[in-house]
Amino acid sequence: MSKIGLKKGFSRRSFLQGAGVAGGAVATLPGPLAAQTAAARVQGPGAVKISLRINGKAHSLSVEPRVTLLDALRNHLDLTGAKKVCDRATCGSCTVIVAGRAVYSCSVLAIEAQGKDIQTVEGLGTPANMHPVQKAFVENDAQQCGFCTPGFVVAVKAFLDRHPNPTMDDVKKGLGGNLCRCGTYVGVRQAALDASREMRGGKRA
Amino acid sequence: MPNKYDWPAAEKRQLIGKRINRLDGPPKATGAAKYAYDTNRPGGLVAKLLLSPHAHAKVLKVDTSEAEKLPGVRAVRVMAPAGSEVNWNGAEIAVVAADTEELARDGVRKIKVEYQVLPHLVKEEDLSKAGGFTKPSAEQKTGDPDKAFAEVGVTSEGYYAINTINHCCLEPHGQVVEWNGDKCTIYASTQAVGRVGGDLAKVLAADPGLSSIKPADIRVITDYMGGGFGSKFSIDRWGIECARLAKQTGKPVKLMLDRDGEQLMGGMRPSDYAKIKVAARKDGTIIGWDSESWSTGGVGGGAMPPLPYVFTEIPNRRMRHIAVSTNTGPVRAWRAPNHPQAAVLTMGALEDTAHKLGMNPLDFFLKNVGLTARGDVYRAELVKAAELMDWKAKWHPRGQGGSGHMKHGVGLSIHTWGGRPHDSDCRVSIHSDGSVQVTLGSQDLGTGTRTVIAIVAAETLGLPLNGVQVQIGDSNYPPSGASGGSTTVGGVSASTRRASVKALDKLLEAVASGLGTTPDKLVAVDGRIQVEGDSSKSLTWKAACAKLGTKTISELGRQPSKEEGNLNDNGVGGVQMSEVEVDTETGIIAVKKSVVVQDCGLVIDLKTAESQVYGAVIMGVCSALYEERIFDQQIGQMLNAEMEFYKLSGIGDVGEIVVHMMTVYDSRGVIGLGEPPAISPPAAIANAVANAIGVRVGGVPMTPDKVLAALEKGGRA
């Protein structure tokens, strides 16, 4: 068994994988959020006002309750870093961090993400001031068309937050929840390892 | 005699051939890069399509009245009116534009369609069930195959198969269209910014009120695009309808395919199935080939792949082919069209022949490379690949892949590709403030085109990479060809080199007298203009450009231009070797290692070039082991038109990949690299699996069920 323990909380993937590094850093909605929602009053079907805290900033918007967090980000807030690809919690291109956990934002309702810290790729860094994970992606050419890249970057960031000193095998298991079509995995694997070293060193050159 | 446009000598290159980060890495890694799908125009509408659930049907009635009444729905257009025929599950019936994506979907659900279902065929592997859907083509014959098979020592016979797959671009097909009067802008996910506007103008000119529309009235912008692989050259029917919806509503309209639409009709690679016989002398010399193949590429059937592949000079050969028309969606070019299929068929048949001869396939291939167009290249590459794979130590005769249930094996394949550079115009402008713009109507699909252009311009002008600004992805820029078939890098690097040399010449003319010399004595190096070999007589780049005063240098470079340097070529060979481990209890295959040795001429950026090869191998692992379009003949539908069931490899599935570029051929100039390494992986992996388990699996993808069936049939379960 891997030295890395089972992630906290329930997710489809961690449930399926059992112990060890779960097959993919990305999960669907964490249980506690779902539970809160069940107890909440019924809303909709028309648009309702909601508030989302994204990258440290509060946003008020009006969306139908059926709108996913991904669509809210992309269509209502013009935060288009997270991409819509499979829309089925399979490919990970929509990965964002909610309450410290990587989630597939295509499979989380925006209304259920209220009251939680939401971090998107835009919150990690900018082209002029990149996060170590983003820098490692650039250095290792861990991207081609780039459509899966923001999701992968966020998944790596969340993975390293939980597993700061991973082995190559850990990376292969832990990032299994994101797919790339151009075939950038060789670069992504190395980027994850390089970024972990950089982040442990506390450097941000 | 050296030509001033020729590439600089190896020892003088500052940037070309080095490992350089792609220029658009930071915007992509930070989410700042805006793709067509990310384009949100003020007041924009979203359009969604209604697709046919039937594989083949006549449309009897389309009732859009309920959809039109929905609040928020702004326009509904019928694409398959009553009386028309649809030929695949996923064909477009109607499209709805609404204020939001959710409302557009509501509108689609309100459309009522009556169909008359017609007979269909969606599975082509079993020819006996293909009935009236087949069309044989004329037999091709060279030499006397019957005599060859009658006289030789060894005949190998086998069945080889590769199914249809999807492009599965992560950014689906689509665009945003915005009109301003009678002109429009398309933010498109396309491999051809220079083509789609003209295609659209041709269609729209027949629409009421648009008869005077010209290609120049349509501007196409593609700053970034999320994968094409050969499937994104056309404006497509949905692009035309998007433009019409935008015109009709007076608002920008975004229409991107949903994932199921992308998988159903966004692009398919043809299948190929073949019964193949190979005749060889006992010493291993191949002398005969006989193939009966069939394939589908949708309703148009499928053309014969290039058989026999690479070994085109087998003296006696007969090829027969049957095109099977199926109701499975439209075929589109897929990275190295028809070559991966031809490799699976040919290299499988040859590896089986080597087995029958009792020969190591490496020796067998080396013995027969004379039957290819590039024997010396393949020989050198096979030797190098064998060294990197440690082939001698790892290869074993079939059936000796280990004593337990985990079997180990290695396999190989060779491939070829043309990649003639496409036409390209490039404008290089040097301004008096020292800034440099390099402008082409090309596009970067993620292959590194933008970076390659910058490297060539900066190298030529003696500037650092950030000293030049590359502008691509706009149909208003000088025309450059569509990006497909590995034609881009040869085209854009040549036009950029020529434009840069011409622009530099103008600058040297402007500053020579001030430096007390003539232009021919001057060179541009390290951000300076100086007398060659005398750095005391020099100007910084900025100071030199300041001499331009109010003038701007603007020069056009072109591809082709025969007199202006030998800058590119076409035609390459490559080799791949694969190492696998097969679990004979579960039928699961793991690719442990892939070795790629690839001829590619002059490499401009080694880092992004290697990425192309890594990506090609990984795509090949996907189609070797996982990818297939699964159809149900009863209902005529594709059962896995979503990514949870259309399987791609993940980060842990691809093993170690070793890439070796044959840069010894760099005097040939620049040659495209996108297609060639994408050809061999399924063939090499299939051969490695046969080596591991002792029997050939009945087709690609080699899913566990097929592996177990092959073991059962071969008496090895």
PDB file of C-alpha atoms in Angstrom, chain A:
ATOM      1  CA  MET A   1       0.000   0.000   0.000  1.00  0.00           C
ATOM      2  CA  SER A   2       1.145   3.491  -0.723  1.00  0.00           C
ATOM      3  CA  LYS A   3       2.371   5.611   2.135  1.00  0.00           C
ATOM      4  CA  ILE A   4      -0.193   8.191   1.253  1.00  0.00           C
ATOM      5  CA  GLY A   5      -3.465   7.687   3.077  1.00  0.00           C
ATOM      6  CA  LEU A   6      -7.014   7.746   1.844  1.00  0.00           C
ATOM      7  CA  LYS A   7      -8.346  11.184   1.156  1.00  0.00           C
ATOM      8  CA  LYS A   8     -10.790  12.602   3.656  1.00  0.00           C
ATOM      9  CA  GLY A   9     -14.461  12.585   2.788  1.00  0.00           C
ATOM     10  CA  PHE A  10     -16.440  10.639   0.280  1.00  0.00           C
ATOM     11  CA  SER A  11     -15.923  10.700  -3.442  1.00  0.00           C
ATOM     12  CA  ARG A  12     -16.942   8.331  -6.194  1.00  0.00           C
ATOM     13  CA  ARG A  13     -13.334   7.720  -7.088  1.00  0.00           C
ATOM     14  CA  SER A  14     -11.952   7.270  -3.589  1.00  0.00           C
ATOM     15  CA  PHE A  15     -14.875   4.980  -2.830  1.00  0.00           C
ATOM     16  CA  LEU A  16     -14.059   2.858  -5.862  1.00  0.00           C
ATOM     17  CA  GLN A  17     -10.325   2.866  -5.336  1.00  0.00           C
ATOM     18  CA  GLY A  18     -10.256   2.077  -1.649  1.00  0.00           C
ATOM     19  CA  ALA A  19      -7.061   2.851   0.219  1.00  0.00           C
ATOM     20  CA  GLY A  20      -3.937   4.295  -1.305  1.00  0.00           C
ATOM     21  CA  VAL A  21      -3.609   7.319  -3.485  1.00  0.00           C
ATOM     22  CA  ALA A  22      -7.061   7.588  -5.000  1.00  0.00           C
ATOM     23  CA  GLY A  23      -7.299   7.332  -8.752  1.00  0.00           C
ATOM     24  CA  GLY A  24      -7.452  11.015  -9.452  1.00  0.00           C
ATOM     25  CA  ALA A  25      -7.082  14.088  -7.329  1.00  0.00           C
ATOM     26  CA  VAL A  26     -10.431  15.284  -8.463  1.00  0.00           C
ATOM     27  CA  ALA A  27     -13.630  14.376  -6.704  1.00  0.00           C
ATOM     28  CA  THR A  28     -17.273  15.143  -7.170  1.00  0.00           C
ATOM     29  CA  LEU A  29     -19.023  17.245  -4.563  1.00  0.00           C
ATOM     30  CA  PRO A  30     -17.834  16.559  -1.017  1.00  0.00           C
ATOM     31  CA  GLY A  31     -20.464  14.981   1.227  1.00  0.00           C
ATOM     32  CA  PRO A  32     -20.912  17.750   3.784  1.00  0.00           C
ATOM     33  CA  LEU A  33     -21.936  20.219   1.073  1.00  0.00           C
ATOM     34  CA  ALA A  34     -24.523  17.815  -0.272  1.00  0.00           C
ATOM     35  CA  ALA A  35     -25.942  17.268   3.195  1.00  0.00           C
ATOM     36  CA  GLN A  36     -26.333  20.981   3.822  1.00  0.00           C
ATOM     37  CA  THR A  37     -28.186  21.379   0.580  1.00  0.00           C
ATOM     38  CA  ALA A  38     -30.673  18.665   1.357  1.00  0.00           C
ATOM     39  CA  ALA A  39     -31.660  20.544   4.480  1.00  0.00           C
ATOM     40  CA  ALA A  40     -31.952  23.880   2.696  1.00  0.00           C
ATOM     41  CA  ARG A  41     -35.219  25.333   1.487  1.00  0.00           C
ATOM     42  CA  VAL A  42     -36.380  24.529  -2.024  1.00  0.00           C
ATOM     43  CA  GLN A  43     -35.344  27.143  -4.556  1.00  0.00           C
ATOM     44  CA  GLY A  44     -36.133  27.836  -8.179  1.00  0.00           C
ATOM     45  CA  PRO A  45     -36.999  26.786 -10.804  1.00  0.00           C
ATOM     46  CA  GLY A  46     -36.405  30.393 -11.922  1.00  0.00           C
ATOM     47  CA  ALA A  47     -33.193  32.302 -11.390  1.00  0.00           C
ATOM     48  CA  VAL A  48     -32.179  32.928  -7.787  1.00  0.00           C
ATOM     49  CA  LYS A  49     -29.594  35.239  -6.326  1.00  0.00           C
ATOM     50  CA  ILE A  50     -26.528  33.474  -5.070  1.00  0.00           C
ATOM     51  CA  SER A  51     -23.163  34.523  -3.754  1.00  0.00           C
ATOM     52  CA  LEU A  52     -19.913  32.739  -4.517  1.00  0.00           C
ATOM     53  CA  ARG A  53     -16.511  33.382  -2.938  1.00  0.00           C
ATOM     54  CA  ILE A  54     -14.028  32.855  -5.729  1.00  0.00           C
ATOM     55  CA  ASN A  55     -10.313  33.408  -5.394  1.00  0.00           C
ATOM     56  CA  GLY A  56     -10.929  35.381  -2.228  1.00  0.00           C
ATOM     57  CA  LYS A  57     -13.478  37.706  -3.771  1.00  0.00           C
ATOM     58  CA  ALA A  58     -17.292  37.672  -3.303  1.00  0.00           C
ATOM     59  CA  HIS A  59     -19.423  37.561  -6.429  1.00  0.00           C
ATOM     60  CA  SER A  60     -23.206  38.004  -6.527  1.00  0.00           C
ATOM     61  CA  LEU A  61     -25.033  36.511  -9.444  1.00  0.00           C
ATOM     62  CA  SER A  62     -28.437  35.344 -10.490  1.00  0.00           C
ATOM     63  CA  VAL A  63     -28.643  31.784 -11.821  1.00  0.00           C
ATOM     64  CA  GLU A  64     -31.188  29.037 -12.121  1.00  0.00           C
ATOM     65  CA  PRO A  65     -30.630  26.365  -9.470  1.00  0.00           C
ATOM     66  CA  ARG A  66     -29.793  23.846 -12.201  1.00  0.00           C
ATOM     67  CA  VAL A  67     -26.752  25.864 -13.315  1.00  0.00           C
ATOM     68  CA  THR A  68     -23.500  24.076 -12.559  1.00  0.00           C
ATOM     69  CA  LEU A  69     -20.577  25.761 -10.867  1.00  0.00           C
ATOM     70  CA  LEU A  70     -18.673  25.373 -14.148  1.00  0.00           C
ATOM     71  CA  ASP A  71     -21.361  27.143 -16.161  1.00  0.00           C
ATOM     72  CA  ALA A  72     -21.678  29.842 -13.526  1.00  0.00           C
ATOM     73  CA  LEU A  73     -17.946  30.509 -13.701  1.00  0.00           C
ATOM     74  CA  ARG A  74     -17.779  30.450 -17.483  1.00  0.00           C
ATOM     75  CA  ASN A  75     -21.087  31.935 -18.584  1.00  0.00           C
ATOM     76  CA  HIS A  76     -21.892  34.330 -15.768  1.00  0.00           C
ATOM     77  CA  LEU A  77     -18.517  35.468 -14.437  1.00  0.00           C
ATOM     78  CA  ASP A  78     -16.356  35.113 -17.570  1.00  0.00           C
ATOM     79  CA  LEU A  79     -13.901  32.958 -15.608  1.00  0.00           C
ATOM     80  CA  THR A  80     -13.163  30.653 -18.523  1.00  0.00           C
ATOM     81  CA  GLY A  81      -9.990  28.962 -17.292  1.00  0.00           C
ATOM     82  CA  ALA A  82     -11.968  25.879 -16.271  1.00  0.00           C
ATOM     83  CA  LYS A  83     -13.094  24.195 -19.487  1.00  0.00           C
ATOM     84  CA  LYS A  84     -16.244  22.339 -20.447  1.00  0.00           C
ATOM     85  CA  VAL A  85     -15.268  19.093 -22.160  1.00  0.00           C
ATOM     86  CA  CYS A  86     -17.094  15.934 -21.028  1.00  0.00           C
ATOM     87  CA  ASP A  87     -19.647  17.572 -18.692  1.00  0.00           C
ATOM     88  CA  ARG A  88     -19.765  14.192 -16.927  1.00  0.00           C
ATOM     89  CA  ALA A  89     -17.112  14.226 -14.200  1.00  0.00           C
ATOM     90  CA  THR A  90     -14.737  12.197 -16.336  1.00  0.00           C
ATOM     91  CA  CYS A  91     -12.057  14.347 -17.950  1.00  0.00           C
ATOM     92  CA  GLY A  92     -11.129  16.863 -15.251  1.00  0.00           C
ATOM     93  CA  SER A  93     -10.802  19.861 -17.577  1.00  0.00           C
ATOM     94  CA  CYS A  94     -13.225  21.735 -15.315  1.00  0.00           C
ATOM     95  CA  THR A  95     -11.287  21.087 -12.100  1.00  0.00           C
ATOM     96  CA  VAL A  96     -11.506  23.763  -9.404  1.00  0.00           C
ATOM     97  CA  ILE A  97     -10.792  23.652  -5.691  1.00  0.00           C
ATOM     98  CA  VAL A  98     -13.787  23.947  -3.345  1.00  0.00           C
ATOM     99  CA  ALA A  99     -13.111  24.065   0.381  1.00  0.00           C
ATOM    100  CA  GLY A 100      -9.639  22.700  -0.160  1.00  0.00           C
ATOM    101  CA  ARG A 101     -10.673  19.796  -2.355  1.00  0.00           C
ATOM    102  CA  ALA A 102     -10.340  19.386  -6.098  1.00  0.00           C
ATOM    103  CA  VAL A 103     -13.772  18.902  -7.633  1.00  0.00           C
ATOM    104  CA  TYR A 104     -15.231  18.500 -11.089  1.00  0.00           C
ATOM    105  CA  SER A 105     -17.080  21.807 -11.343  1.00  0.00           C
ATOM    106  CA  CYS A 106     -19.268  20.412 -14.155  1.00  0.00           C
ATOM    107  CA  SER A 107     -20.857  18.150 -11.547  1.00  0.00           C
ATOM    108  CA  VAL A 108     -21.355  20.640  -8.726  1.00  0.00           C
ATOM    109  CA  LEU A 109     -24.327  22.992  -8.715  1.00  0.00           C
ATOM    110  CA  ALA A 110     -23.356  26.629  -8.309  1.00  0.00           C
ATOM    111  CA  ILE A 111     -25.989  27.052  -5.635  1.00  0.00           C
ATOM    112  CA  GLU A 112     -24.355  24.289  -3.576  1.00  0.00           C
ATOM    113  CA  ALA A 113     -20.953  25.931  -3.706  1.00  0.00           C
ATOM    114  CA  GLN A 114     -22.096  28.954  -1.718  1.00  0.00           C
ATOM    115  CA  GLY A 115     -20.329  29.661   1.535  1.00  0.00           C
ATOM    116  CA  LYS A 116     -17.213  27.767   0.505  1.00  0.00           C
ATOM    117  CA  ASP A 117     -13.873  29.041  -0.699  1.00  0.00           C
ATOM    118  CA  ILE A 118     -13.640  28.394  -4.411  1.00  0.00           C
ATOM    119  CA  GLN A 119     -10.255  28.543  -6.070  1.00  0.00           C
ATOM    120  CA  THR A 120      -9.933  28.539  -9.867  1.00  0.00           C
ATOM    121  CA  VAL A 121      -6.890  28.488 -12.093  1.00  0.00           C
ATOM    122  CA  GLU A 122      -7.164  32.260 -12.386  1.00  0.00           C
ATOM    123  CA  GLY A 123      -6.563  32.493  -8.653  1.00  0.00           C
ATOM    124  CA  LEU A 124      -3.294  30.580  -8.738  1.00  0.00           C
ATOM    125  CA  GLY A 125      -1.243  32.957 -10.834  1.00  0.00           C
ATOM    126  CA  THR A 126      -1.044  35.133 -13.910  1.00  0.00           C
ATOM    127  CA  PRO A 127       1.208  34.825 -16.967  1.00  0.00           C
ATOM    128  CA  ALA A 128       3.491  37.442 -15.402  1.00  0.00           C
ATOM    129  CA  ASN A 129       3.423  35.897 -11.919  1.00  0.00           C
ATOM    130  CA  MET A 130       2.896  32.167 -12.167  1.00  0.00           C
ATOM    131  CA  HIS A 131       2.357  29.676  -9.374  1.00  0.00           C
ATOM    132  CA  PRO A 132       5.167  27.067  -9.112  1.00  0.00           C
ATOM    133  CA  VAL A 133       2.830  24.458 -10.608  1.00  0.00           C
ATOM    134  CA  GLN A 134       2.155  26.691 -13.593  1.00  0.00           C
ATOM    135  CA  LYS A 135       5.848  27.420 -14.015  1.00  0.00           C
ATOM    136  CA  ALA A 136       6.621  23.711 -13.939  1.00  0.00           C
ATOM    137  CA  PHE A 137       4.003  23.105 -16.635  1.00  0.00           C
ATOM    138  CA  VAL A 138       5.662  25.699 -18.858  1.00  0.00           C
ATOM    139  CA  GLU A 139       9.179  24.402 -18.230  1.00  0.00           C
ATOM    140  CA  ASN A 140       8.232  20.788 -18.924  1.00  0.00           C
ATOM    141  CA  ASP A 141       6.025  21.648 -21.908  1.00  0.00           C
ATOM    142  CA  ALA A 142       3.156  19.904 -20.131  1.00  0.00           C
ATOM    143  CA  GLN A 143       0.705  21.282 -22.642  1.00  0.00           C
ATOM    144  CA  GLN A 144      -0.028  21.269 -26.317  1.00  0.00           C
ATOM    145  CA  CYS A 145      -3.432  22.566 -27.357  1.00  0.00           C
ATOM    146  CA  GLY A 146      -3.795  23.580 -23.725  1.00  0.00           C
ATOM    147  CA  PHE A 147      -7.478  22.807 -23.311  1.00  0.00           C
ATOM    148  CA  CYS A 148      -6.945  20.272 -20.509  1.00  0.00           C
ATOM    149  CA  THR A 149      -4.110  22.300 -19.006  1.00  0.00           C
ATOM    150  CA  PRO A 150      -5.919  24.614 -16.542  1.00  0.00           C
ATOM    151  CA  GLY A 151      -7.805  21.637 -15.101  1.00  0.00           C
ATOM    152  CA  PHE A 152      -4.603  19.662 -14.839  1.00  0.00           C
ATOM    153  CA  VAL A 153      -2.796  22.588 -13.185  1.00  0.00           C
ATOM    154  CA  VAL A 154      -5.502  22.892 -10.530  1.00  0.00           C
ATOM    155  CA  ALA A 155      -5.564  19.110 -10.011  1.00  0.00           C
ATOM    156  CA  VAL A 156      -1.789  19.067  -9.518  1.00  0.00           C
ATOM    157  CA  LYS A 157      -2.002  21.981  -7.084  1.00  0.00           C
ATOM    158  CA  ALA A 158      -4.691  20.233  -5.015  1.00  0.00           C
ATOM    159  CA  PHE A 159      -2.802  16.946  -5.190  1.00  0.00           C
ATOM    160  CA  LEU A 160       0.421  18.518  -3.950  1.00  0.00           C
ATOM    161  CA  ASP A 161      -1.426  20.296  -1.143  1.00  0.00           C
ATOM    162  CA  ARG A 162      -2.343  16.840   0.203  1.00  0.00           C
ATOM    163  CA  HIS A 163       0.728  14.943  -0.951  1.00  0.00           C
ATOM    164  CA  PRO A 164       3.633  17.389  -0.791  1.00  0.00           C
ATOM    165  CA  ASN A 165       6.349  14.810  -1.454  1.00  0.00           C
ATOM    166  CA  PRO A 166       4.986  12.370  -4.017  1.00  0.00           C
ATOM    167  CA  THR A 167       6.788   9.650  -5.927  1.00  0.00           C
ATOM    168  CA  MET A 168       6.294   9.136  -9.670  1.00  0.00           C
ATOM    169  CA  ASP A 169       3.934   6.267  -8.873  1.00  0.00           C
ATOM    170  CA  ASP A 170       1.913   8.535  -6.587  1.00  0.00           C
ATOM    171  CA  VAL A 171       1.654  11.092  -9.384  1.00  0.00           C
ATOM    172  CA  LYS A 172       0.449   8.469 -11.851  1.00  0.00           C
ATOM    173  CA  LYS A 173      -2.276   7.334  -9.460  1.00  0.00           C
ATOM    174  CA  GLY A 174      -3.156  10.689  -7.971  1.00  0.00           C
ATOM    175  CA  LEU A 175      -3.659  12.496 -11.274  1.00  0.00           C
ATOM    176  CA  GLY A 176      -5.676   9.749 -12.929  1.00  0.00           C
ATOM    177  CA  GLY A 177      -8.796  11.897 -12.822  1.00  0.00           C
ATOM    178  CA  ASN A 178      -7.715  14.197 -15.649  1.00  0.00           C
ATOM    179  CA  LEU A 179      -7.518  13.338 -19.333  1.00  0.00           C
ATOM    180  CA  CYS A 180      -5.497  14.896 -22.137  1.00  0.00           C
ATOM    181  CA  ARG A 181      -6.028  14.224 -25.852  1.00  0.00           C
ATOM    182  CA  CYS A 182      -2.793  15.696 -27.236  1.00  0.00           C
ATOM    183  CA  GLY A 183      -0.818  13.378 -24.959  1.00  0.00           C
ATOM    184  CA  THR A 184       1.016  15.702 -22.589  1.00  0.00           C
ATOM    185  CA  TYR A 185       1.296  13.231 -19.719  1.00  0.00           C
ATOM    186  CA  VAL A 186       5.097  12.930 -19.901  1.00  0.00           C
ATOM    187  CA  GLY A 187       5.402  16.665 -19.247  1.00  0.00           C
ATOM    188  CA  VAL A 188       2.652  16.700 -16.620  1.00  0.00           C
ATOM    189  CA  ARG A 189       4.287  13.893 -14.620  1.00  0.00           C
ATOM    190  CA  GLN A 190       7.579  15.734 -14.499  1.00  0.00           C
ATOM    191  CA  ALA A 191       5.880  19.077 -13.827  1.00  0.00           C
ATOM    192  CA  ALA A 192       4.129  17.639 -10.769  1.00  0.00           C
ATOM    193  CA  LEU A 193       7.410  16.323  -9.372  1.00  0.00           C
ATOM    194  CA  ASP A 194       9.317  19.535 -10.142  1.00  0.00           C
ATOM    195  CA  ALA A 195       6.592  21.688  -8.622  1.00  0.00           C
ATOM    196  CA  SER A 196       6.552  19.599  -5.453  1.00  0.00           C
ATOM    197  CA  ARG A 197      10.270  20.164  -5.039  1.00  0.00           C
ATOM    198  CA  GLU A 198       9.897  23.871  -5.672  1.00  0.00           C
ATOM    199  CA  MET A 199       7.007  24.216  -3.247  1.00  0.00           C
ATOM    200  CA  ARG A 200       8.756  22.273  -0.486  1.00  0.00           C
ATOM    201  CA  GLY A 201      11.735  24.573  -0.910  1.00  0.00           C
ATOM    202  CA  GLY A 202       9.366  27.479  -0.430  1.00  0.00           C
ATOM    203  CA  LYS A 203      11.019  29.162  -3.383  1.00  0.00           C
ATOM    204  CA  ARG A 204       9.105  31.090  -5.922  1.00  0.00           C
ATOM    205  CA  ALA A 205      11.848  32.180  -8.261  1.00  0.00           C
TER     206      ALA A 205
END
